[in-house]
Amino acid sequence: MTDRIAVVTGGTRGIGLALSRRLIRMGHHVVAFYGSDREAAEKAERDNAGSLTAIRADLSDPRQVADAAATVLRTYGAPAVLVNNAGLNRDRPFLELTDEDWRKVLDTNLSGPFWLIRALAPAMIAAGGGSVVNVGATTGIRPRVDGANYCASKAGLLQLTKCLALELAPAIRVNCLIPGMIDTEELRTRWRLDDPERMAQTLDEIPVRRIGTTEDIADALEFMVGPAATYLNGQKVIIDGGQFMW
């Protein structure tokens, strides 16, 4: 096992799994946090035998986050890379959002990364530093209907990134990776992209005329945590084919 450790939340499926695989290819042993899909977690472990360890943790629960972080430090030591990728949607019109809808999404998408960085950063600094990448969303910059909780959580994550980039440097660089329309099962279902007409409408909004792949996001992550990006700090990197030019 390599002595370079990376932690990826939501790292056993979708974009998170692609990020885990890329970090493995870069020479890291990945500790992938997952929430509820045990089958996907076990498959990720089998497919990456010896290079990926899955740990179950509800990121909306500070005790579970603290326990999972303690397990990482006790078993593997300080990670060189932390990727806060896990996210939760509970879309409803604003006037129908319950307190639970608000709290669960904010705690998973914003408080979870805060708790995890706080738990791991001291050990990372003591070990010589590292890189934190928070995976944001375009809706953290441009709002959408029925997503007040999700949009607020991702906007907060972007600002948390900037604050921590100020406070944790120079030992730890903190940046935000923002995917655009990326070809995952969730995206195709949410945006009905299996409908050719719907897909055509979507492509009309993207100058490069395709939706992205999880490997596009992994390519960006490889740059952001690699030796070519040691002067990149406190930035948002948007991988969207030019759909949103902020």
Short mmCIF file of C-alpha atoms in Angstrom, two decimals, residues 28-228:
data_model
loop_
_atom_site.label_atom_id
_atom_site.label_comp_id
_atom_site.label_asym_id
_atom_site.label_seq_id
_atom_site.Cartn_x
_atom_site.Cartn_y
_atom_site.Cartn_z
CA HIS A 28 -2.70 7.25 -3.65
CA HIS A 29 -4.54 4.79 -1.49
CA VAL A 30 -8.09 6.12 -1.40
CA VAL A 31 -10.35 6.06 1.62
CA ALA A 32 -13.80 6.60 0.12
CA PHE A 33 -16.66 7.69 2.36
CA TYR A 34 -20.15 6.60 1.34
CA GLY A 35 -23.58 7.23 2.79
CA SER A 36 -26.03 4.42 2.09
CA ASP A 37 -25.26 2.51 -1.11
CA ARG A 38 -23.35 -0.42 0.37
CA GLU A 39 -23.54 -2.42 -2.86
CA ALA A 40 -21.74 0.31 -4.81
CA ALA A 41 -19.16 0.65 -2.03
CA GLU A 42 -18.40 -3.06 -2.00
CA LYS A 43 -18.11 -3.10 -5.80
CA ALA A 44 -15.71 -0.14 -5.70
CA GLU A 45 -13.56 -2.02 -3.19
CA ARG A 46 -13.56 -5.18 -5.32
CA ASP A 47 -12.76 -3.34 -8.53
CA ASN A 48 -9.90 -1.46 -6.86
CA ALA A 49 -8.69 -4.22 -4.57
CA GLY A 50 -5.95 -3.04 -2.26
CA SER A 51 -6.18 0.55 -3.44
CA LEU A 52 -9.57 1.68 -2.12
CA THR A 53 -11.14 1.30 1.30
CA ALA A 54 -14.79 2.28 1.80
CA ILE A 55 -16.01 3.74 5.09
CA ARG A 56 -19.66 4.42 5.80
CA ALA A 57 -20.42 7.83 7.29
CA ASP A 58 -23.42 10.14 7.30
CA LEU A 59 -21.83 13.51 6.60
CA SER A 60 -24.81 15.34 8.11
CA ASP A 61 -23.92 13.85 11.52
CA PRO A 62 -20.89 15.52 13.16
CA ARG A 63 -20.23 12.49 15.37
CA GLN A 64 -20.05 10.14 12.40
CA VAL A 65 -17.76 12.55 10.56
CA ALA A 66 -15.47 12.78 13.59
CA ASP A 67 -15.42 8.98 13.99
CA ALA A 68 -14.64 8.42 10.30
CA ALA A 69 -11.86 11.02 10.37
CA ALA A 70 -10.39 9.41 13.50
CA THR A 71 -10.44 6.03 11.74
CA VAL A 72 -8.53 7.48 8.79
CA LEU A 73 -5.88 9.07 11.00
CA ARG A 74 -5.52 6.03 13.23
CA THR A 75 -5.34 3.51 10.40
CA TYR A 76 -3.59 5.38 7.60
CA GLY A 77 -2.24 8.64 8.93
CA ALA A 78 -2.73 12.13 7.54
CA PRO A 79 -4.09 12.32 3.99
CA ALA A 80 -2.24 14.29 1.35
CA VAL A 81 -5.50 14.98 -0.50
CA LEU A 82 -9.05 15.52 0.73
CA VAL A 83 -11.88 15.74 -1.79
CA ASN A 84 -15.28 16.81 -0.44
CA ASN A 85 -17.44 15.45 -3.23
CA ALA A 86 -20.55 14.06 -1.52
CA GLY A 87 -23.74 16.01 -2.08
CA LEU A 88 -27.47 15.73 -1.48
CA ASN A 89 -30.45 17.14 -3.39
CA ARG A 90 -33.92 17.56 -1.93
CA ASP A 91 -35.61 19.79 -4.48
CA ARG A 92 -38.93 21.41 -3.59
CA PRO A 93 -40.54 24.81 -4.10
CA PHE A 94 -39.29 27.17 -1.41
CA LEU A 95 -42.65 27.44 0.37
CA GLU A 96 -42.81 23.63 0.61
CA LEU A 97 -39.32 23.14 2.06
CA THR A 98 -39.43 21.65 5.55
CA ASP A 99 -36.93 22.34 8.31
CA GLU A 100 -35.60 18.80 7.74
CA ASP A 101 -35.18 19.43 3.99
CA TRP A 102 -33.16 22.54 4.79
CA ARG A 103 -31.04 21.08 7.58
CA LYS A 104 -30.25 17.76 5.89
CA VAL A 105 -29.02 19.36 2.65
CA LEU A 106 -27.06 22.14 4.37
CA ASP A 107 -25.49 19.73 6.84
CA THR A 108 -24.51 17.21 4.16
CA ASN A 109 -23.22 19.66 1.56
CA LEU A 110 -21.72 22.39 3.73
CA SER A 111 -21.39 21.38 7.38
CA GLY A 112 -20.02 17.94 6.46
CA PRO A 113 -17.02 19.38 4.58
CA PHE A 114 -16.47 21.90 7.39
CA TRP A 115 -16.42 19.17 10.04
CA LEU A 116 -14.18 16.90 7.98
CA ILE A 117 -11.63 19.57 7.08
CA ARG A 118 -11.53 20.69 10.71
CA ALA A 119 -10.87 17.10 11.82
CA LEU A 120 -8.14 16.32 9.27
CA ALA A 121 -6.37 19.65 8.70
CA PRO A 122 -4.21 19.65 11.87
CA ALA A 123 -2.72 16.26 10.99
CA MET A 124 -2.26 17.31 7.36
CA ILE A 125 -0.39 20.44 8.45
CA ALA A 126 1.77 18.47 10.88
CA ALA A 127 2.62 16.02 8.10
CA GLY A 128 3.78 18.79 5.77
CA GLY A 129 0.55 19.94 4.16
CA GLY A 130 -1.61 18.86 1.29
CA SER A 131 -4.53 19.82 -0.90
CA VAL A 132 -8.27 20.12 -0.27
CA VAL A 133 -10.69 20.18 -3.19
CA ASN A 134 -14.34 20.96 -2.53
CA VAL A 135 -16.66 19.86 -5.32
CA GLY A 136 -19.16 22.63 -5.87
CA ALA A 137 -21.95 23.17 -8.37
CA THR A 138 -22.85 25.75 -10.98
CA THR A 139 -26.03 26.38 -8.99
CA GLY A 140 -23.84 27.73 -6.22
CA ILE A 141 -23.25 30.68 -8.55
CA ARG A 142 -26.39 30.82 -10.67
CA PRO A 143 -29.61 29.89 -8.82
CA ARG A 144 -32.38 27.61 -10.02
CA VAL A 145 -36.01 27.07 -9.17
CA ASP A 146 -36.87 24.54 -6.44
CA GLY A 147 -33.31 24.36 -5.15
CA ALA A 148 -32.98 27.04 -2.44
CA ASN A 149 -31.43 24.60 0.03
CA TYR A 150 -29.02 23.02 -2.48
CA CYS A 151 -28.00 26.33 -4.08
CA ALA A 152 -27.41 27.92 -0.69
CA SER A 153 -25.28 24.97 0.43
CA LYS A 154 -23.07 25.11 -2.66
CA ALA A 155 -22.72 28.89 -2.52
CA GLY A 156 -21.64 28.50 1.08
CA LEU A 157 -19.15 25.81 0.11
CA LEU A 158 -17.56 28.16 -2.41
CA GLN A 159 -17.14 30.87 0.22
CA LEU A 160 -15.86 28.33 2.77
CA THR A 161 -13.25 27.36 0.19
CA LYS A 162 -12.01 30.93 -0.05
CA CYS A 163 -11.92 31.47 3.72
CA LEU A 164 -9.96 28.27 4.33
CA ALA A 165 -7.59 29.07 1.46
CA LEU A 166 -6.68 32.18 3.42
CA GLU A 167 -6.33 30.48 6.78
CA LEU A 168 -4.75 27.11 5.94
CA ALA A 169 -2.11 28.32 3.46
CA PRO A 170 0.72 27.83 2.87
CA ALA A 171 0.54 24.28 4.24
CA ILE A 172 -2.80 23.37 2.69
CA ARG A 173 -4.17 24.67 -0.59
CA VAL A 174 -7.98 24.79 -0.80
CA ASN A 175 -9.82 25.06 -4.12
CA CYS A 176 -13.29 24.41 -5.51
CA LEU A 177 -13.92 22.17 -8.53
CA ILE A 178 -17.26 22.93 -10.18
CA PRO A 179 -18.67 20.44 -12.69
CA GLY A 180 -21.12 21.50 -15.36
CA MET A 181 -23.41 18.98 -17.10
CA ILE A 182 -21.59 15.69 -16.50
CA ASP A 183 -22.83 12.38 -17.89
CA THR A 184 -23.92 10.40 -14.84
CA GLU A 185 -26.96 8.25 -14.22
CA GLU A 186 -28.31 10.88 -11.81
CA LEU A 187 -27.93 13.69 -14.33
CA ARG A 188 -29.63 11.76 -17.12
CA THR A 189 -32.54 10.97 -14.81
CA ARG A 190 -32.90 14.46 -13.32
CA TRP A 191 -32.66 16.28 -16.64
CA ARG A 192 -34.34 13.58 -18.79
CA LEU A 193 -31.36 13.51 -21.14
CA ASP A 194 -32.33 10.16 -22.64
CA ASP A 195 -34.97 12.16 -24.49
CA PRO A 196 -33.25 13.24 -27.76
CA GLU A 197 -35.13 16.53 -27.85
CA ARG A 198 -34.14 17.35 -24.29
CA MET A 199 -30.53 16.42 -25.03
CA ALA A 200 -30.51 18.65 -28.14
CA GLN A 201 -31.82 21.57 -26.09
CA THR A 202 -29.08 21.02 -23.53
CA LEU A 203 -26.33 20.83 -26.15
CA ASP A 204 -27.54 24.11 -27.65
CA GLU A 205 -26.42 25.76 -24.39
CA ILE A 206 -22.91 24.24 -24.40
CA PRO A 207 -20.41 25.73 -26.87
CA VAL A 208 -18.31 22.54 -27.15
CA ARG A 209 -21.54 20.67 -28.14
CA ARG A 210 -21.30 17.77 -25.70
CA ILE A 211 -22.00 17.05 -22.08
CA GLY A 212 -18.98 16.30 -19.96
CA THR A 213 -17.67 12.97 -18.76
CA THR A 214 -16.54 11.99 -15.29
CA GLU A 215 -13.04 11.73 -16.74
CA ASP A 216 -13.19 15.43 -17.64
CA ILE A 217 -13.65 16.15 -13.94
CA ALA A 218 -10.93 13.67 -12.97
CA ASP A 219 -8.54 15.42 -15.38
CA ALA A 220 -9.19 18.71 -13.62
CA LEU A 221 -8.71 17.15 -10.20
CA GLU A 222 -5.39 15.63 -11.27
CA PHE A 223 -4.14 19.08 -12.19
CA MET A 224 -5.51 20.75 -9.06
CA VAL A 225 -3.83 18.38 -6.60
CA GLY A 226 -0.69 17.78 -8.66
CA PRO A 227 2.71 19.48 -8.78
CA ALA A 228 1.72 21.78 -11.64
#
